[in-house]
PDB file of C-alpha atoms in Angstrom:
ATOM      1  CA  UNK A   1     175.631 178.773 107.269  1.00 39.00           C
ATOM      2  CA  UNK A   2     177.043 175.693 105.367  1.00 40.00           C
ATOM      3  CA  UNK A   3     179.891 176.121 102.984  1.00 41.00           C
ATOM      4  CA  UNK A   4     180.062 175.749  99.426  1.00 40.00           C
ATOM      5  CA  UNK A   5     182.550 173.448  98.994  1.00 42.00           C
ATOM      6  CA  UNK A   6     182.804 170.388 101.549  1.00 40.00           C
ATOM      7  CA  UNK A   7     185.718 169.412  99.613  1.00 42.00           C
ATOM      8  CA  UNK A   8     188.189 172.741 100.992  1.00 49.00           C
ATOM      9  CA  UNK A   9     191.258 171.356 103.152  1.00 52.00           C
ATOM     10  CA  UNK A  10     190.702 172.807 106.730  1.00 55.00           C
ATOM     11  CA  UNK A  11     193.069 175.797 107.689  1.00 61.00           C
ATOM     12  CA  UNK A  12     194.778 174.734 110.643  1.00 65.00           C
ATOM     13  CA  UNK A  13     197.718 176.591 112.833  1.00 77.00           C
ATOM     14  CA  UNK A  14     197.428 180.458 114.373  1.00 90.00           C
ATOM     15  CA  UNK A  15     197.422 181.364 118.164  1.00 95.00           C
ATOM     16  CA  UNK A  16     196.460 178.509 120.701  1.00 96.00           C
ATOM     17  CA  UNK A  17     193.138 178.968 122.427  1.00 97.00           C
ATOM     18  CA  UNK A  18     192.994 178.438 125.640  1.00 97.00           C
ATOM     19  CA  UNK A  19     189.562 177.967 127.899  1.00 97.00           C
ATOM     20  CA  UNK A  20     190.167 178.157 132.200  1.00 97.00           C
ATOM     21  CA  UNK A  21     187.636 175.514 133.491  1.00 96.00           C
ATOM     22  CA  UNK A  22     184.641 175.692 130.970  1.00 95.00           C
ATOM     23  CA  UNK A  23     181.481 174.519 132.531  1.00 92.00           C
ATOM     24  CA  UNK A  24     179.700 172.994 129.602  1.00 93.00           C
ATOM     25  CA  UNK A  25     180.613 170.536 126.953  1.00 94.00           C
ATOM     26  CA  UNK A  26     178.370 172.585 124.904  1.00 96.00           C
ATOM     27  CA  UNK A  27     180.504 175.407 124.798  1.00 96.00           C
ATOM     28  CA  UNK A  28     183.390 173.912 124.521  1.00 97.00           C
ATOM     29  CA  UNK A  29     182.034 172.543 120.632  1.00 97.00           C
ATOM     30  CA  UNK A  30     180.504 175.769 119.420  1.00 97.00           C
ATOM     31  CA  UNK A  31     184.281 176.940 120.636  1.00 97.00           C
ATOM     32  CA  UNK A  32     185.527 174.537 118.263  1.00 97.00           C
ATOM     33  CA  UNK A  33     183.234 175.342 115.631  1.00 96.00           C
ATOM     34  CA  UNK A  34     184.150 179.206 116.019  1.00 96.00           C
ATOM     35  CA  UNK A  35     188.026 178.070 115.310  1.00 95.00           C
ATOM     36  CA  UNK A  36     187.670 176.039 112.598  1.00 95.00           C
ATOM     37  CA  UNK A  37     185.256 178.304 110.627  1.00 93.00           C
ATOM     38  CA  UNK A  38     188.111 180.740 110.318  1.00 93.00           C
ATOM     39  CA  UNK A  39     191.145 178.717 110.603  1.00 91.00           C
ATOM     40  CA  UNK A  40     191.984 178.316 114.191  1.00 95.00           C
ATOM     41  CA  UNK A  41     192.875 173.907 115.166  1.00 94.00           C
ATOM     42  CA  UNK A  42     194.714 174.216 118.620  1.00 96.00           C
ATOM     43  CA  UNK A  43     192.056 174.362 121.678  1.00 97.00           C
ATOM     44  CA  UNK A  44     193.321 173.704 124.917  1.00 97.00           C
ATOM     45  CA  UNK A  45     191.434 173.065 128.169  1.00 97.00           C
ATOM     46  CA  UNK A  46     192.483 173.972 131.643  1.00 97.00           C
ATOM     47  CA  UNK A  47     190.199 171.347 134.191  1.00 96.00           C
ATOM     48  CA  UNK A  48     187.425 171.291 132.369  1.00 96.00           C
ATOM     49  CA  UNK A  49     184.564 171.051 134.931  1.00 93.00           C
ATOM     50  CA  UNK A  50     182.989 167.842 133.357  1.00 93.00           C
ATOM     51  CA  UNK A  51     186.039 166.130 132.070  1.00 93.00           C
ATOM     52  CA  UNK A  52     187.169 165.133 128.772  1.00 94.00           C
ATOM     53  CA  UNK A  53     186.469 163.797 125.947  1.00 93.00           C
ATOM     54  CA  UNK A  54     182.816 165.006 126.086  1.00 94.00           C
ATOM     55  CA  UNK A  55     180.291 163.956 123.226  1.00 95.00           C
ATOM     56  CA  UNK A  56     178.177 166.931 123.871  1.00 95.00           C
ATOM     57  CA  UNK A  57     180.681 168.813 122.800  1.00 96.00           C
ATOM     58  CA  UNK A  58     181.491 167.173 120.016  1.00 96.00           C
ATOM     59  CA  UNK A  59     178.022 167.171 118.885  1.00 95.00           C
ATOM     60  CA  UNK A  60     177.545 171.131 119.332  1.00 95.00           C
ATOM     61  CA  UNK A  61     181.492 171.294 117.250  1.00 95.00           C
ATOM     62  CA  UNK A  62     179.006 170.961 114.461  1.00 92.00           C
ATOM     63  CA  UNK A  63     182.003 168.790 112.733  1.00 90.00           C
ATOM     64  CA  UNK A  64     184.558 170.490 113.449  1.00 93.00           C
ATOM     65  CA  UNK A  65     186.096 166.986 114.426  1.00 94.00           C
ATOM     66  CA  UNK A  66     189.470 167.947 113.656  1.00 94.00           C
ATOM     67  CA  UNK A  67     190.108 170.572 116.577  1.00 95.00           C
ATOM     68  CA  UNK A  68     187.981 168.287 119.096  1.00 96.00           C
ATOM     69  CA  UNK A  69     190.234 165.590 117.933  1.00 96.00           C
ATOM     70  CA  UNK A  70     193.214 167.321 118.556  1.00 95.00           C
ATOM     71  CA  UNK A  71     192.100 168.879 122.400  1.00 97.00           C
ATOM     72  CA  UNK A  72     194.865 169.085 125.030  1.00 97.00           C
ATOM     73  CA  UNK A  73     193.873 169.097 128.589  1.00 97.00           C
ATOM     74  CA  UNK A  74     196.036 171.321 131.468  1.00 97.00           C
ATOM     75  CA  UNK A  75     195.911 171.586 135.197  1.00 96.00           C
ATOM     76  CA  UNK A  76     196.614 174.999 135.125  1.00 95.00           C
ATOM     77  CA  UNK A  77     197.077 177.966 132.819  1.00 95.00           C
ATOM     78  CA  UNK A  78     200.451 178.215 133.481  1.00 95.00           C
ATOM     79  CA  UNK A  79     201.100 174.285 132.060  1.00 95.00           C
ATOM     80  CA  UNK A  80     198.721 175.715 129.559  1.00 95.00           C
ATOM     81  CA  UNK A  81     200.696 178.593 128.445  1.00 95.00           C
ATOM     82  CA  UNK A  82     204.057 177.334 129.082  1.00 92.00           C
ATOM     83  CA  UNK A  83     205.317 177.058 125.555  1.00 93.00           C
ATOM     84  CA  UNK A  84     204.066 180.587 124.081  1.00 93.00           C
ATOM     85  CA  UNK A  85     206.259 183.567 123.991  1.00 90.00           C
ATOM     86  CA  UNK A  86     203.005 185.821 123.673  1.00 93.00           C
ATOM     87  CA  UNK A  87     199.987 185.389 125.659  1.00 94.00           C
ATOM     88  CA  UNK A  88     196.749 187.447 125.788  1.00 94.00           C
ATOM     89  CA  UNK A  89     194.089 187.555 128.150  1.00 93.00           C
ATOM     90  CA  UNK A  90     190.042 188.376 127.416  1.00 93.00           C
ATOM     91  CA  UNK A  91     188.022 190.860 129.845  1.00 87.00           C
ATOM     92  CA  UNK A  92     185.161 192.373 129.741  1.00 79.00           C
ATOM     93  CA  UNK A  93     185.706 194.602 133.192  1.00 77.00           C
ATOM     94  CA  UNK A  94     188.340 197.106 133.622  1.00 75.00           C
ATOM     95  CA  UNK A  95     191.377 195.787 136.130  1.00 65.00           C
ATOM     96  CA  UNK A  96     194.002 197.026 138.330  1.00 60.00           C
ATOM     97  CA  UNK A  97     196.444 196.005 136.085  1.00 65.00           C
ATOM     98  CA  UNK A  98     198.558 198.313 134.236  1.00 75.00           C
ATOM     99  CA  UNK A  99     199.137 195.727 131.660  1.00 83.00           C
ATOM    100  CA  UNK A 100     198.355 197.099 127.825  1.00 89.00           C
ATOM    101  CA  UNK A 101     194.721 196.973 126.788  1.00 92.00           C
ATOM    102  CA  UNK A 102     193.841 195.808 122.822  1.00 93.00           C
ATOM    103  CA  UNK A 103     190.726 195.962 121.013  1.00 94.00           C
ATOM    104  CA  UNK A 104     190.376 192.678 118.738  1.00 94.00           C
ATOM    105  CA  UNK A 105     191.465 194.107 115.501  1.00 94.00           C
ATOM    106  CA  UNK A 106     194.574 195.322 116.963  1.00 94.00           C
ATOM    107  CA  UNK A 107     194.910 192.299 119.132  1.00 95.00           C
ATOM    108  CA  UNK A 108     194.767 190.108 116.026  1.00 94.00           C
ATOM    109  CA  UNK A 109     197.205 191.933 114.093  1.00 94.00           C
ATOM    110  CA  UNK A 110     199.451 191.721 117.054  1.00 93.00           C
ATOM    111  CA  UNK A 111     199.211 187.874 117.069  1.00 94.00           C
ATOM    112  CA  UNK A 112     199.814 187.711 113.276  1.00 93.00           C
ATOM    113  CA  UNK A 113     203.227 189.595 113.675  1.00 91.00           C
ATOM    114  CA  UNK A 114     204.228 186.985 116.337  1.00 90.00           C
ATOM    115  CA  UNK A 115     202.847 184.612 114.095  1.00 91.00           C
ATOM    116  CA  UNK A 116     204.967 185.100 111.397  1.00 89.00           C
ATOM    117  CA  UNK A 117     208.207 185.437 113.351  1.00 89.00           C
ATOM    118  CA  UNK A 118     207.550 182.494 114.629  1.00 90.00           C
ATOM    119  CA  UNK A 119     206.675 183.251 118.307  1.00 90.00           C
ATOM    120  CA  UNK A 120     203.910 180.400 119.483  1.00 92.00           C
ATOM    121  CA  UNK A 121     200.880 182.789 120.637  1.00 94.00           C
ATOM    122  CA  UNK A 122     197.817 182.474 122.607  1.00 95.00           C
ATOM    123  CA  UNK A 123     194.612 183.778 124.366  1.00 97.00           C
ATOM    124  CA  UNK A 124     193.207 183.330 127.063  1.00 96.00           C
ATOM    125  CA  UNK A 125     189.347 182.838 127.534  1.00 96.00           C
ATOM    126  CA  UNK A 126     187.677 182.608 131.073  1.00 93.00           C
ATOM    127  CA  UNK A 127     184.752 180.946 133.054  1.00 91.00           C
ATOM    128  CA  UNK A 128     181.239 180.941 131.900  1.00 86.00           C
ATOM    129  CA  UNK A 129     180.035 182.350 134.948  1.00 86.00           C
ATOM    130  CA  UNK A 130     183.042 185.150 136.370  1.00 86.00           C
ATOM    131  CA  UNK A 131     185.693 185.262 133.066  1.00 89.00           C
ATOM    132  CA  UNK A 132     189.338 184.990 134.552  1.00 92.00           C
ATOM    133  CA  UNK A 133     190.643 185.865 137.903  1.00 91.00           C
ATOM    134  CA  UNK A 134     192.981 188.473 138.275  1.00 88.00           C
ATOM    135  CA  UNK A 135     196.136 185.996 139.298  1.00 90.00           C
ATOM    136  CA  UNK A 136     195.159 184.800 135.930  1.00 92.00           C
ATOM    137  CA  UNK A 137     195.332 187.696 133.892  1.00 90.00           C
ATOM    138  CA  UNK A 138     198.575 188.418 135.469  1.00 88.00           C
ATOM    139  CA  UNK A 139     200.252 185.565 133.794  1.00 91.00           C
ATOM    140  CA  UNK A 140     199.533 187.151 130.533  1.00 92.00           C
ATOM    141  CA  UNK A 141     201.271 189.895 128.339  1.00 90.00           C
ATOM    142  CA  UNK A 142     198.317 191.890 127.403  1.00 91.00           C
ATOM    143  CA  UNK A 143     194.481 192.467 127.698  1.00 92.00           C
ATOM    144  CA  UNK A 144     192.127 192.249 124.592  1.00 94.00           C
ATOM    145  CA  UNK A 145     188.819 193.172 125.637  1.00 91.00           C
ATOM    146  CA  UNK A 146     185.651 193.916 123.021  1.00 90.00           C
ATOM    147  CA  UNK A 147     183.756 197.041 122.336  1.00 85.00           C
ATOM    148  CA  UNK A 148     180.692 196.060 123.841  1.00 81.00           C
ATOM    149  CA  UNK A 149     177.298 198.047 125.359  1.00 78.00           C
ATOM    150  CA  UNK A 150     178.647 198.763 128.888  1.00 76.00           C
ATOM    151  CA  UNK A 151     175.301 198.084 130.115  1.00 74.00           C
ATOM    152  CA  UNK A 152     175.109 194.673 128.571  1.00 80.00           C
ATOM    153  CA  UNK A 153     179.111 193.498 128.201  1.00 72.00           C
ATOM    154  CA  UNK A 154     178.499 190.091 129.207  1.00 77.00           C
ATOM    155  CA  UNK A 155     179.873 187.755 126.022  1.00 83.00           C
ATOM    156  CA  UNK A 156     179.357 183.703 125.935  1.00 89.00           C
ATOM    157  CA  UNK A 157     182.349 182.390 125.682  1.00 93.00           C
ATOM    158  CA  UNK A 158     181.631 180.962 121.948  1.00 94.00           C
ATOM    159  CA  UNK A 159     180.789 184.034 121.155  1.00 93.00           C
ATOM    160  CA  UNK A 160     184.198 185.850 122.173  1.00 94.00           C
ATOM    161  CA  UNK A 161     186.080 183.088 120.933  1.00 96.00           C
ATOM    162  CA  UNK A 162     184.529 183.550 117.151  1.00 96.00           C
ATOM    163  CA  UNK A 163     185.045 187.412 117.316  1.00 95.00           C
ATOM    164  CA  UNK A 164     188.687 187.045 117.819  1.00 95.00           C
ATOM    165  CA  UNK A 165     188.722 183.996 115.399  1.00 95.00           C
ATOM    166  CA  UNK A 166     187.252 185.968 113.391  1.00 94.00           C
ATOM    167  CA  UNK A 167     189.612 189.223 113.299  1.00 94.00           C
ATOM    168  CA  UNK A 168     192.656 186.652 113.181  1.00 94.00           C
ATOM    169  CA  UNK A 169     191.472 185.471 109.515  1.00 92.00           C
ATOM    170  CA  UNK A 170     190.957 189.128 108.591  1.00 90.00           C
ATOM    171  CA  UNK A 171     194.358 190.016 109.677  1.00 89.00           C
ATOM    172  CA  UNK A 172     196.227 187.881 107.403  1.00 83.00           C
ATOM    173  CA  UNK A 173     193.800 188.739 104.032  1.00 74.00           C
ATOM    174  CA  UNK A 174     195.303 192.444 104.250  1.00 62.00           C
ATOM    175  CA  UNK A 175     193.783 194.505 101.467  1.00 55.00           C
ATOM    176  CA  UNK A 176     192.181 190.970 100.160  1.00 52.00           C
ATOM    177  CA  UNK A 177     189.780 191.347 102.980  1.00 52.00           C
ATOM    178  CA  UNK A 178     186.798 190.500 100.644  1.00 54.00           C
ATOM    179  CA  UNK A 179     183.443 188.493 101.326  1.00 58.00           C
ATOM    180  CA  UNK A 180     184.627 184.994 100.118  1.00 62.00           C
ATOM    181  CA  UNK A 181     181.890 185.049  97.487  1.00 63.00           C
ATOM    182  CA  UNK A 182     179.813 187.680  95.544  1.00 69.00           C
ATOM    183  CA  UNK A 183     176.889 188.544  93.441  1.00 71.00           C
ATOM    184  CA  UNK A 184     177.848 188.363  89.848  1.00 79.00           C
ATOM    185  CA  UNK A 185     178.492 191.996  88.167  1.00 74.00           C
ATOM    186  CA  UNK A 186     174.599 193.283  86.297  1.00 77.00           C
ATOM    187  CA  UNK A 187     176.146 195.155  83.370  1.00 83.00           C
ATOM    188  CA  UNK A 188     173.886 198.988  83.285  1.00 86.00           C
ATOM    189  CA  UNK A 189     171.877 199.122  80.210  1.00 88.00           C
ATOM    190  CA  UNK A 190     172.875 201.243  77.572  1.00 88.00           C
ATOM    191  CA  UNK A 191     171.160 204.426  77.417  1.00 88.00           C
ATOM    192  CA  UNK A 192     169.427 203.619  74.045  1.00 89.00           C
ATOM    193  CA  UNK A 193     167.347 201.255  75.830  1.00 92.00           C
ATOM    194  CA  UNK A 194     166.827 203.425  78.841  1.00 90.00           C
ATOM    195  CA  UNK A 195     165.557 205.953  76.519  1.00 91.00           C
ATOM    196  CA  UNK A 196     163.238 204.072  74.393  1.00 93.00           C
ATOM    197  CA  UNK A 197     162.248 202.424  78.027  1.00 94.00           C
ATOM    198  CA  UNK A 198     161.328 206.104  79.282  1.00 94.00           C
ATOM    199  CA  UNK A 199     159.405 207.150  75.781  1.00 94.00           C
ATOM    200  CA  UNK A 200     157.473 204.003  76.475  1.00 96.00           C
ATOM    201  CA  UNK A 201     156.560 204.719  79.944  1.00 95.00           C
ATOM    202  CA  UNK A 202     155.516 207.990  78.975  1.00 95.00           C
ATOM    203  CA  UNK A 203     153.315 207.578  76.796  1.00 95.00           C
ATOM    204  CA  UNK A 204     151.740 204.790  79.277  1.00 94.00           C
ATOM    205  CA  UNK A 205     151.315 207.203  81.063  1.00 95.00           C
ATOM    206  CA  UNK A 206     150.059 210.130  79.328  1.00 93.00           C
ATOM    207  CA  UNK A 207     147.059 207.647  78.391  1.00 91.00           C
ATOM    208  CA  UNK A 208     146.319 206.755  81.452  1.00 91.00           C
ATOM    209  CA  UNK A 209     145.907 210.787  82.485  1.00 92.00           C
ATOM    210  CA  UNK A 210     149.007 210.378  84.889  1.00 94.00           C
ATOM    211  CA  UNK A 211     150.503 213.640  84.158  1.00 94.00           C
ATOM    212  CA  UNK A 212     148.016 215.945  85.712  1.00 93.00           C
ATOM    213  CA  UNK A 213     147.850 219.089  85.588  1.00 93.00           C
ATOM    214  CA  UNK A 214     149.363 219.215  82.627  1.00 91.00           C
ATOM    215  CA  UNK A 215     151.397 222.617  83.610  1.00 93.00           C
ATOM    216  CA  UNK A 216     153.354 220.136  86.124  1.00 93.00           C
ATOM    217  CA  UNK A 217     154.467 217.222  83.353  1.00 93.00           C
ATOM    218  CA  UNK A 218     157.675 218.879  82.777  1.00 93.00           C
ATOM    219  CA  UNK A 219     158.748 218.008  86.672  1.00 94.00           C
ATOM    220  CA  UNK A 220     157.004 214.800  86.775  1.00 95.00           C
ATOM    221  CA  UNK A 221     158.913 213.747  83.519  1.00 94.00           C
ATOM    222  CA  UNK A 222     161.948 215.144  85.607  1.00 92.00           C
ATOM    223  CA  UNK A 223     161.377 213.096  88.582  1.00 92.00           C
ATOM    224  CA  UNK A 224     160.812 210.144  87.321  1.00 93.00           C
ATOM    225  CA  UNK A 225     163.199 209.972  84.656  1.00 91.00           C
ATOM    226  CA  UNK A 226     165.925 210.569  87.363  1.00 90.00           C
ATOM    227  CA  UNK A 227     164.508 207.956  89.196  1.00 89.00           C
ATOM    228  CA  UNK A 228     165.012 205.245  86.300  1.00 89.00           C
ATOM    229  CA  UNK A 229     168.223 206.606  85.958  1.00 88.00           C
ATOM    230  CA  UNK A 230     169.547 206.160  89.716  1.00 85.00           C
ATOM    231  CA  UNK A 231     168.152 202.237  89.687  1.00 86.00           C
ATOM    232  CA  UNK A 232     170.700 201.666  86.921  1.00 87.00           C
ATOM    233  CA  UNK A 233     168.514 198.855  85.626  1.00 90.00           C
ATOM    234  CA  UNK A 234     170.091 195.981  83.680  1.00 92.00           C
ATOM    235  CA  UNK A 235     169.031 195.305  80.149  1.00 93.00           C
ATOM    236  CA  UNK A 236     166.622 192.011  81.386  1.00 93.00           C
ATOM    237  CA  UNK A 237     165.078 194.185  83.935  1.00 93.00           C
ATOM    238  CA  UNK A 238     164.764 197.103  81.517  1.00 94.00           C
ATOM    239  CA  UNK A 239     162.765 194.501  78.685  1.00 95.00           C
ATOM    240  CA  UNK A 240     160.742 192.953  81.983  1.00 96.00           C
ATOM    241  CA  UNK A 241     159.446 196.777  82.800  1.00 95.00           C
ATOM    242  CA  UNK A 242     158.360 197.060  79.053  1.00 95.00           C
ATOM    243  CA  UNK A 243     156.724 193.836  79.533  1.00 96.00           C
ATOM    244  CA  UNK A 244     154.802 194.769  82.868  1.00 96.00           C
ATOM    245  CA  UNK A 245     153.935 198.380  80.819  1.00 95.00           C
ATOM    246  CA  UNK A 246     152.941 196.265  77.429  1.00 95.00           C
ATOM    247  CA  UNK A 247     150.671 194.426  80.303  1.00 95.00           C
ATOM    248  CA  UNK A 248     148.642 197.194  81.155  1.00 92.00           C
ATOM    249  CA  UNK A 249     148.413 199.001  77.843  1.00 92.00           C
ATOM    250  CA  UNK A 250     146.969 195.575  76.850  1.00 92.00           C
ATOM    251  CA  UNK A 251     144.260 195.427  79.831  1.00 90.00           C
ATOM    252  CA  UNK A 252     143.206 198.984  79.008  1.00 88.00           C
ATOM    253  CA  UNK A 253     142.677 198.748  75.595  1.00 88.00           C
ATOM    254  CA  UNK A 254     140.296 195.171  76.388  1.00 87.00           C
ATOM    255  CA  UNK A 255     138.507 197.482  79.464  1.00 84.00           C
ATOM    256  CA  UNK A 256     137.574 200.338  76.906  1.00 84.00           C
ATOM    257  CA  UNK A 257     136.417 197.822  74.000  1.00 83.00           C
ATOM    258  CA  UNK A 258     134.315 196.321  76.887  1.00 84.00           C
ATOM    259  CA  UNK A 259     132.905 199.323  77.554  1.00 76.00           C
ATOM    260  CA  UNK A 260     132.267 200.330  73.901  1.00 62.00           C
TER     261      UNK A 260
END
């Protein structure tokens, strides 16, 4: 979805993310599109299998010039990862490792403490086709992994790269964690109108022989009066109801002087 406002100054900074031998340029932009849409700039690339720069990544990074721009390329993860203090590793599969296991919300928060004590973080996101080897999960501090279907835990890469993106904006917005926009607040009608709304509809609809038997208009009244009341309708909505019931009062009176 496009933004509102072109014109907002791109985020930039958090945990480096780091990608062991992606396959496809393609990937490697909707990576970069994932960071920048929450505020991730610092993608590096360990042997990327089709080299770099690659325009078909920049053309799937959907813009996101800035972190494509900015790209550092590594030989290995451990060149990769050699100036962080804190360094996580993505898995889908359970390993022999007794290393400490994070879902992404705690993950994030993890890498926002480091963050702000100024310890230069990162995560680690393997192959398209096999994730990371185990010799490569070793070098890190700690496993995130994603509550996924066990049946069906297989995540493109993009994909697990916007999820923790995502939870590493949400951990700095604390209890500000709000959509970034919203409807605008419908004030309730007040009950005057409500009432006069439901002596209206009544009376539509005791002419039109709704309230039948008549024994049983007590509860109908009941149930649709609470009804009305639950929708909390707005005062516009209220005077567009009236209109609709105005509407019908009008075609019934024409259909009985036709039939006169």
């Amino acid at each position: 979805m496009a933004g509102t406002n072109r014109s907002d100054e791109n985020l930039a900074g958090g945990p480096a993310i780091i990608l062991v031998e992606p396959q496809l340029g393609e990937n490697i932009g909707m990576v970069a599109r994932a960071m920048a849409n929450f505020g991730l700039s610092d993608l590096r690339l360990v042997n990327p299998r089709d080299g770099w720069p690659n325009e078909r990544a920049r053309a799937s990074a959907s813009r996101a010039d800035h972190v494509i721009d900015a790209v550092r390329l590594f030989d290995s993860v451990e060149a990769a990862a050699a100036d962080l203090r804190y360094l996580l590793a993505t898995t889908a599969r359970p390993r022999y490792s007794v290393k400490p296991v994070r879902g992404p919300d705690s993950a994030a928060m993890e890498l926002r403490r480091r963050f702000e004590t100024d310890q230069p973080s990162g995560i680690l996101f393997g192959r398209e086709r096999f994730g990371l080897s185990n010799e490569e999960v070793d070098l890190a501090d700690e496993i995130v992994t994603f509550p996924v279907n066990p049946a069906f835990a297989s995540l493109n890469i993009a994909q697990a790269v916007l999820l923790m993106s995502y939870e590493w904006m949400k951990s700095g917005l604390g209890e500000n964690a709000a959509p970034r926009f919203q409807a605008p607040e419908v004030l309730q009608a007040g009950k005057d109108d409500l009432y006069r709304f439901f002596e209206h509809l009544e009376a539509t609809l005791d002419e039109a022989g709704y309230f039948f038997p008549p024994a049983k208009r007590d509860t109908m009244v009941h149930n649709l009066r609470t009804m009305m009341t639950r929708a909390g309708f707005s005062e516009p909505e209220l005077r567009t109801l009236r209109g609709v019931l105005r509407t019908l009062e009008r075609r019934r009176r024409l259909d009985e002087e036709a039939g006169a």
